[in-house]
Amino acid sequence: MLSRARVMEITEITSNHYYLLLEDPQMARESLPGQFLHIRIRESLAPFLRRPFSIAGASPGEGTLQIIFRLAGEGTRILSSVRQGEFLDCLGPLGSGFKPLKGPVFSVLVAGGVGVAPLLFLARTLVQEQKKVVLFYGASSLDELIPVRRFLPGEIEIRRATEDGSSGFRGLVTGLFEEALKNGLKPEEIFACGPRPMLQALAEKNKGWSYPMQLSLEERMACGIGACQGCAVKISKGEETGCRLVCRDGPVFHSHEVVW
Amino acid sequence: MVNLEAKLGPLKLKNPVLAASGTFAFGEEYSSLLELEKLGALVVKGLTIKPRQGNPAPRIVETPAGMLNAIGLQNPGLEVFLSRELPRLKYYQVAVIVNIAGDTEEDYVTLARELSGVEGILALELNLSCPNVKKGGILFGTSVQTIDRLVRKVRQACNLPLIVKLSPNVTDIAELARAAENSGADILSLVNTLRGMVIDVTARRPFLGNITGGLSGPAIRPVAVRMVYEVCRAVNIPVIGMGGIVSVKDALQFFMAGARAVAVGTANFIDPYTIPRLISGLHAYLESENLSSMEEIIGAAQIV
């Protein structure tokens, strides 16, 4: 659906990440973890295309949706200057979300950078289903770490990694996660979102681990609904390998199906 | 009383605003957002005989007031089109124009023959202008000789109204338009995208997986309007104009240049309601100008 969502709050949460709270009761009711909103930043022709943002949370009761975004270019810079009370043209919720296993299994989330956004939404729904959840969250440095605790219930354990060692484990989040596996961590399902090299590394390792693992991918897209066929990703299912669309068939895919 | 009906040679449409090929897929994605039957016509995604996977990612990059795409004709192929997509399009009661593409002349002829006489297809659009495939596409559309041969062969293979979609990546589009007219085209559509490139300066390489892509959006509109103006002076068959149309004013430029219908492409991506908005906007325009139909403004800007 296309809607004009009201900006309830826009806050800087790190030196280059923003928290955006939108009001739209119907979208809030329909949104699932892993889905995204395709936002038209401005009514003018610059920036020209909509921008896709993972939904970081939805409160049907309050009719609101949360977005967390990183300043990545002109579009997000303009979005960061939106004011409370203004309206944003949003298409969504789009895409298919994460598909967790049924029952109280142990879920592990692996997040790189702003890729943590959809996993925050997912983490809250997993806890509601009585699952034990651990979030592995990495960024380049302490300045880049989003204060994720405020978006998560207390029972979720957070383990942090920074590439420069300024907070938590020194190194990549995949390194921290591997170390935990060596120390006896026994996940029953894994969900990951982050930069492509991180997801690729996890998918390669998972060929040996064979955990149920779902990845949320990103690709340049125009329409967001499957018409332009721009956001292709190679997916292999059984004997068949073909192009699927991140916007419509994803953004969440099983790790063993993605052809890197 | 205002009448938006559009007559394009053998083709009669309820209104003159079409969805351009490649921007509306086979309609399904937009069917939950708007009533497809309101479109003047839906020109479906370029269809080939066999399914095509398209080009490697990234396939899209934003540019000032536009975008480059290099999809590479990803489509499910003729068989799936006939068994799955066409029945659904019939259900939505939308006027369907099938854009056909191929690697060889024989591909075009086969597609034209197979689609000729199929119920629910209003016309064929020959894609002689796709800039993003290695074989066929634009290679057929950039010389008088290749256009002439291909259009004649397709003309003999089917009895559907034939639209030839022209490429702007040529020196003299009027000459190619005349060639298409002389070899049997009923209607011309123009323009397809302009070939372009964006370089990722961090990676020091072309941004798109296909290296080059086709530029579309408002950035190309003045080029498209000029070409429609020139082609309308050169031929007597009707022209469908397109290239960067976002607003009613944009569409009016194409009509005044001589187009009898317009197609909307890239704008659908940023506002899915562009086409219905333009249809009601043209209606309002005619009323406010005390005009009864678009006929009264078609070619109005042509300097005699």
Short mmCIF file of N, CA and C in Angstrom, two decimals, chain A residues 25-121:
data_model
loop_
_atom_site.label_atom_id
_atom_site.label_comp_id
_atom_site.label_asym_id
_atom_site.label_seq_id
_atom_site.Cartn_x
_atom_site.Cartn_y
_atom_site.Cartn_z
N PRO A 25 -1.29 3.58 11.16
CA PRO A 25 -1.87 2.42 11.84
C PRO A 25 -1.94 1.17 10.96
N GLN A 26 -2.33 1.33 9.70
CA GLN A 26 -2.48 0.13 8.87
C GLN A 26 -1.12 -0.53 8.60
N MET A 27 -0.13 0.29 8.24
CA MET A 27 1.20 -0.27 7.98
C MET A 27 1.77 -0.91 9.25
N ALA A 28 1.49 -0.29 10.39
CA ALA A 28 1.99 -0.83 11.65
C ALA A 28 1.37 -2.20 11.93
N ARG A 29 0.10 -2.34 11.60
CA ARG A 29 -0.58 -3.63 11.81
C ARG A 29 -0.03 -4.70 10.88
N GLU A 30 0.28 -4.32 9.64
CA GLU A 30 0.64 -5.32 8.63
C GLU A 30 2.11 -5.69 8.61
N SER A 31 2.96 -4.88 9.23
CA SER A 31 4.41 -5.09 9.10
C SER A 31 4.91 -6.31 9.85
N LEU A 32 5.83 -7.03 9.20
CA LEU A 32 6.46 -8.20 9.81
C LEU A 32 7.97 -7.98 9.81
N PRO A 33 8.68 -8.60 10.77
CA PRO A 33 10.15 -8.46 10.80
C PRO A 33 10.77 -8.96 9.49
N GLY A 34 11.66 -8.15 8.92
CA GLY A 34 12.31 -8.51 7.66
C GLY A 34 11.74 -7.73 6.49
N GLN A 35 10.54 -7.15 6.67
CA GLN A 35 9.95 -6.36 5.59
C GLN A 35 10.54 -4.95 5.59
N PHE A 36 10.25 -4.21 4.51
CA PHE A 36 10.83 -2.87 4.42
C PHE A 36 9.81 -1.86 3.91
N LEU A 37 10.12 -0.59 4.13
CA LEU A 37 9.33 0.51 3.58
C LEU A 37 10.14 1.15 2.46
N HIS A 38 9.46 1.54 1.38
CA HIS A 38 10.13 2.20 0.26
C HIS A 38 9.70 3.66 0.33
N ILE A 39 10.63 4.51 0.76
CA ILE A 39 10.25 5.88 1.11
C ILE A 39 10.68 6.88 0.04
N ARG A 40 9.74 7.73 -0.34
CA ARG A 40 10.08 8.82 -1.24
C ARG A 40 10.57 9.96 -0.36
N ILE A 41 11.85 10.28 -0.50
CA ILE A 41 12.49 11.21 0.41
C ILE A 41 11.91 12.61 0.27
N ARG A 42 11.66 13.01 -0.97
CA ARG A 42 11.12 14.35 -1.25
C ARG A 42 10.20 14.27 -2.45
N GLU A 43 9.29 15.21 -2.58
CA GLU A 43 8.38 15.20 -3.72
C GLU A 43 9.08 15.66 -4.99
N SER A 44 10.23 16.29 -4.85
CA SER A 44 10.94 16.79 -6.03
C SER A 44 11.67 15.64 -6.72
N LEU A 45 12.41 15.95 -7.77
CA LEU A 45 13.08 14.91 -8.55
C LEU A 45 14.47 14.57 -8.00
N ALA A 46 14.88 15.21 -6.92
CA ALA A 46 16.19 14.90 -6.34
C ALA A 46 16.04 14.69 -4.84
N PRO A 47 16.36 13.56 -4.31
CA PRO A 47 16.80 12.36 -5.04
C PRO A 47 15.65 11.76 -5.83
N PHE A 48 15.98 11.11 -6.92
CA PHE A 48 14.95 10.69 -7.88
C PHE A 48 14.19 9.44 -7.42
N LEU A 49 14.92 8.44 -6.99
CA LEU A 49 14.27 7.16 -6.65
C LEU A 49 13.91 7.10 -5.17
N ARG A 50 12.95 6.23 -4.86
CA ARG A 50 12.65 5.93 -3.47
C ARG A 50 13.84 5.22 -2.83
N ARG A 51 13.86 5.19 -1.51
CA ARG A 51 14.92 4.49 -0.79
C ARG A 51 14.29 3.41 0.09
N PRO A 52 14.82 2.19 0.02
CA PRO A 52 14.28 1.13 0.87
C PRO A 52 14.91 1.14 2.27
N PHE A 53 14.07 1.00 3.29
CA PHE A 53 14.55 0.94 4.67
C PHE A 53 13.89 -0.24 5.39
N SER A 54 14.71 -1.07 6.03
CA SER A 54 14.17 -2.16 6.85
C SER A 54 13.33 -1.56 7.97
N ILE A 55 12.29 -2.28 8.33
CA ILE A 55 11.47 -1.85 9.46
C ILE A 55 12.13 -2.36 10.74
N ALA A 56 12.43 -1.45 11.64
CA ALA A 56 13.14 -1.82 12.87
C ALA A 56 12.19 -2.11 14.02
N GLY A 57 10.90 -1.91 13.77
CA GLY A 57 9.92 -2.19 14.80
C GLY A 57 8.56 -1.67 14.39
N ALA A 58 7.51 -2.31 14.87
CA ALA A 58 6.16 -1.85 14.60
C ALA A 58 5.32 -2.06 15.85
N SER A 59 4.57 -1.05 16.23
CA SER A 59 3.67 -1.17 17.38
C SER A 59 2.24 -0.98 16.90
N PRO A 60 1.53 -2.10 16.63
CA PRO A 60 0.15 -1.98 16.15
C PRO A 60 -0.72 -1.19 17.13
N GLY A 61 -0.46 -1.36 18.43
CA GLY A 61 -1.25 -0.66 19.43
C GLY A 61 -1.15 0.85 19.31
N GLU A 62 0.07 1.32 19.05
CA GLU A 62 0.27 2.77 18.93
C GLU A 62 0.19 3.23 17.48
N GLY A 63 0.13 2.29 16.57
CA GLY A 63 0.02 2.64 15.15
C GLY A 63 1.31 3.22 14.60
N THR A 64 2.44 2.81 15.17
CA THR A 64 3.71 3.40 14.74
C THR A 64 4.70 2.36 14.20
N LEU A 65 5.64 2.87 13.39
CA LEU A 65 6.72 2.05 12.85
C LEU A 65 8.05 2.73 13.13
N GLN A 66 9.06 1.90 13.40
CA GLN A 66 10.39 2.44 13.66
C GLN A 66 11.32 2.16 12.49
N ILE A 67 12.12 3.15 12.15
CA ILE A 67 13.16 3.00 11.13
C ILE A 67 14.46 3.47 11.77
N ILE A 68 15.54 2.72 11.51
CA ILE A 68 16.86 3.20 11.92
C ILE A 68 17.69 3.27 10.66
N PHE A 69 18.26 4.43 10.36
CA PHE A 69 19.03 4.52 9.13
C PHE A 69 20.36 5.19 9.35
N ARG A 70 21.30 4.87 8.45
CA ARG A 70 22.65 5.41 8.50
C ARG A 70 22.77 6.49 7.43
N LEU A 71 23.52 7.53 7.72
CA LEU A 71 23.78 8.55 6.69
C LEU A 71 24.72 7.92 5.67
N ALA A 72 24.17 7.62 4.49
CA ALA A 72 24.96 6.90 3.50
C ALA A 72 25.17 7.73 2.24
N GLY A 73 24.40 8.79 2.09
CA GLY A 73 24.52 9.60 0.87
C GLY A 73 23.52 10.74 0.93
N GLU A 74 23.25 11.29 -0.25
CA GLU A 74 22.39 12.45 -0.35
C GLU A 74 20.96 12.16 0.16
N GLY A 75 20.43 11.01 -0.22
CA GLY A 75 19.05 10.68 0.16
C GLY A 75 18.87 10.62 1.67
N THR A 76 19.75 9.90 2.34
CA THR A 76 19.61 9.77 3.79
C THR A 76 19.94 11.09 4.49
N ARG A 77 20.81 11.90 3.88
CA ARG A 77 21.10 13.20 4.49
C ARG A 77 19.84 14.08 4.49
N ILE A 78 19.13 14.07 3.36
CA ILE A 78 17.89 14.85 3.28
C ILE A 78 16.85 14.28 4.25
N LEU A 79 16.77 12.94 4.30
CA LEU A 79 15.80 12.31 5.20
C LEU A 79 16.07 12.70 6.65
N SER A 80 17.35 12.85 6.98
CA SER A 80 17.69 13.16 8.37
C SER A 80 17.22 14.56 8.78
N SER A 81 16.89 15.39 7.78
CA SER A 81 16.44 16.74 8.13
C SER A 81 14.92 16.87 8.13
N VAL A 82 14.23 15.74 7.98
CA VAL A 82 12.77 15.78 8.04
C VAL A 82 12.35 16.20 9.46
N ARG A 83 11.21 16.90 9.56
CA ARG A 83 10.79 17.40 10.87
C ARG A 83 9.57 16.66 11.38
N GLN A 84 9.48 16.64 12.67
CA GLN A 84 8.31 16.08 13.33
C GLN A 84 7.05 16.74 12.80
N GLY A 85 6.02 15.92 12.51
CA GLY A 85 4.77 16.48 12.00
C GLY A 85 4.69 16.48 10.48
N GLU A 86 5.82 16.34 9.80
CA GLU A 86 5.79 16.25 8.34
C GLU A 86 5.33 14.87 7.93
N PHE A 87 4.98 14.72 6.64
CA PHE A 87 4.52 13.44 6.15
C PHE A 87 5.50 12.88 5.13
N LEU A 88 5.67 11.56 5.16
CA LEU A 88 6.54 10.89 4.20
C LEU A 88 5.72 9.91 3.37
N ASP A 89 5.94 9.96 2.06
CA ASP A 89 5.26 9.06 1.13
C ASP A 89 5.94 7.69 1.22
N CYS A 90 5.22 6.72 1.77
CA CYS A 90 5.80 5.38 2.00
C CYS A 90 5.03 4.31 1.24
N LEU A 91 5.77 3.42 0.61
CA LEU A 91 5.19 2.25 -0.04
C LEU A 91 5.58 1.07 0.85
N GLY A 92 4.57 0.29 1.28
CA GLY A 92 4.95 -0.83 2.12
C GLY A 92 3.83 -1.27 3.05
N PRO A 93 4.06 -2.24 3.90
CA PRO A 93 5.33 -2.98 4.02
C PRO A 93 5.56 -3.89 2.82
N LEU A 94 6.82 -3.96 2.36
CA LEU A 94 7.15 -4.72 1.17
C LEU A 94 8.06 -5.90 1.50
N GLY A 95 8.09 -6.85 0.59
CA GLY A 95 8.97 -8.01 0.74
C GLY A 95 8.41 -9.05 1.68
N SER A 96 9.11 -10.17 1.74
CA SER A 96 8.69 -11.22 2.65
C SER A 96 9.66 -11.21 3.83
N GLY A 97 9.17 -11.50 4.98
CA GLY A 97 9.98 -11.37 6.19
C GLY A 97 10.74 -12.63 6.55
N PHE A 98 11.36 -12.60 7.73
CA PHE A 98 12.03 -13.78 8.28
C PHE A 98 10.97 -14.83 8.62
N LYS A 99 11.38 -16.08 8.48
CA LYS A 99 10.46 -17.17 8.83
C LYS A 99 11.06 -18.04 9.94
N PRO A 100 10.84 -17.64 11.18
CA PRO A 100 11.41 -18.38 12.31
C PRO A 100 10.77 -19.76 12.46
N LEU A 101 11.51 -20.67 13.09
CA LEU A 101 10.97 -21.99 13.40
C LEU A 101 9.90 -21.86 14.47
N LYS A 102 9.02 -22.85 14.51
CA LYS A 102 7.99 -22.85 15.56
C LYS A 102 8.62 -23.38 16.86
N GLY A 103 8.07 -22.97 17.97
CA GLY A 103 8.52 -23.52 19.24
C GLY A 103 9.64 -22.73 19.89
N PRO A 104 9.94 -23.04 21.14
CA PRO A 104 10.89 -22.23 21.94
C PRO A 104 12.34 -22.59 21.65
N VAL A 105 12.78 -22.43 20.41
CA VAL A 105 14.16 -22.77 20.06
C VAL A 105 15.11 -21.62 20.41
N PHE A 106 16.40 -21.90 20.37
CA PHE A 106 17.43 -20.91 20.67
C PHE A 106 17.81 -20.18 19.37
N SER A 107 17.51 -18.87 19.32
CA SER A 107 17.74 -18.10 18.10
C SER A 107 18.94 -17.19 18.27
N VAL A 108 19.81 -17.19 17.25
CA VAL A 108 20.95 -16.30 17.27
C VAL A 108 20.83 -15.31 16.11
N LEU A 109 21.08 -14.04 16.43
CA LEU A 109 21.02 -12.99 15.42
C LEU A 109 22.43 -12.44 15.22
N VAL A 110 22.84 -12.28 13.97
CA VAL A 110 24.16 -11.72 13.68
C VAL A 110 23.97 -10.47 12.84
N ALA A 111 24.43 -9.33 13.36
CA ALA A 111 24.19 -8.05 12.71
C ALA A 111 25.49 -7.32 12.45
N GLY A 112 25.62 -6.75 11.26
CA GLY A 112 26.75 -5.88 10.95
C GLY A 112 26.25 -4.49 10.63
N GLY A 113 26.75 -3.49 11.36
CA GLY A 113 26.38 -2.10 11.09
C GLY A 113 24.89 -1.87 11.22
N VAL A 114 24.36 -1.07 10.29
CA VAL A 114 22.93 -0.71 10.36
C VAL A 114 22.05 -1.90 10.00
N GLY A 115 22.67 -2.99 9.56
CA GLY A 115 21.95 -4.25 9.34
C GLY A 115 21.28 -4.77 10.60
N VAL A 116 21.58 -4.18 11.72
CA VAL A 116 20.94 -4.58 12.97
C VAL A 116 19.45 -4.19 12.98
N ALA A 117 19.08 -3.21 12.16
CA ALA A 117 17.71 -2.65 12.23
C ALA A 117 16.61 -3.72 12.13
N PRO A 118 16.57 -4.54 11.07
CA PRO A 118 15.46 -5.51 10.99
C PRO A 118 15.56 -6.58 12.08
N LEU A 119 16.77 -6.81 12.59
CA LEU A 119 16.95 -7.86 13.61
C LEU A 119 16.41 -7.41 14.96
N LEU A 120 16.36 -6.09 15.20
CA LEU A 120 15.76 -5.59 16.44
C LEU A 120 14.27 -5.93 16.47
N PHE A 121 13.63 -5.71 15.33
CA PHE A 121 12.20 -6.03 15.20
C PHE A 121 12.00 -7.53 15.40
#
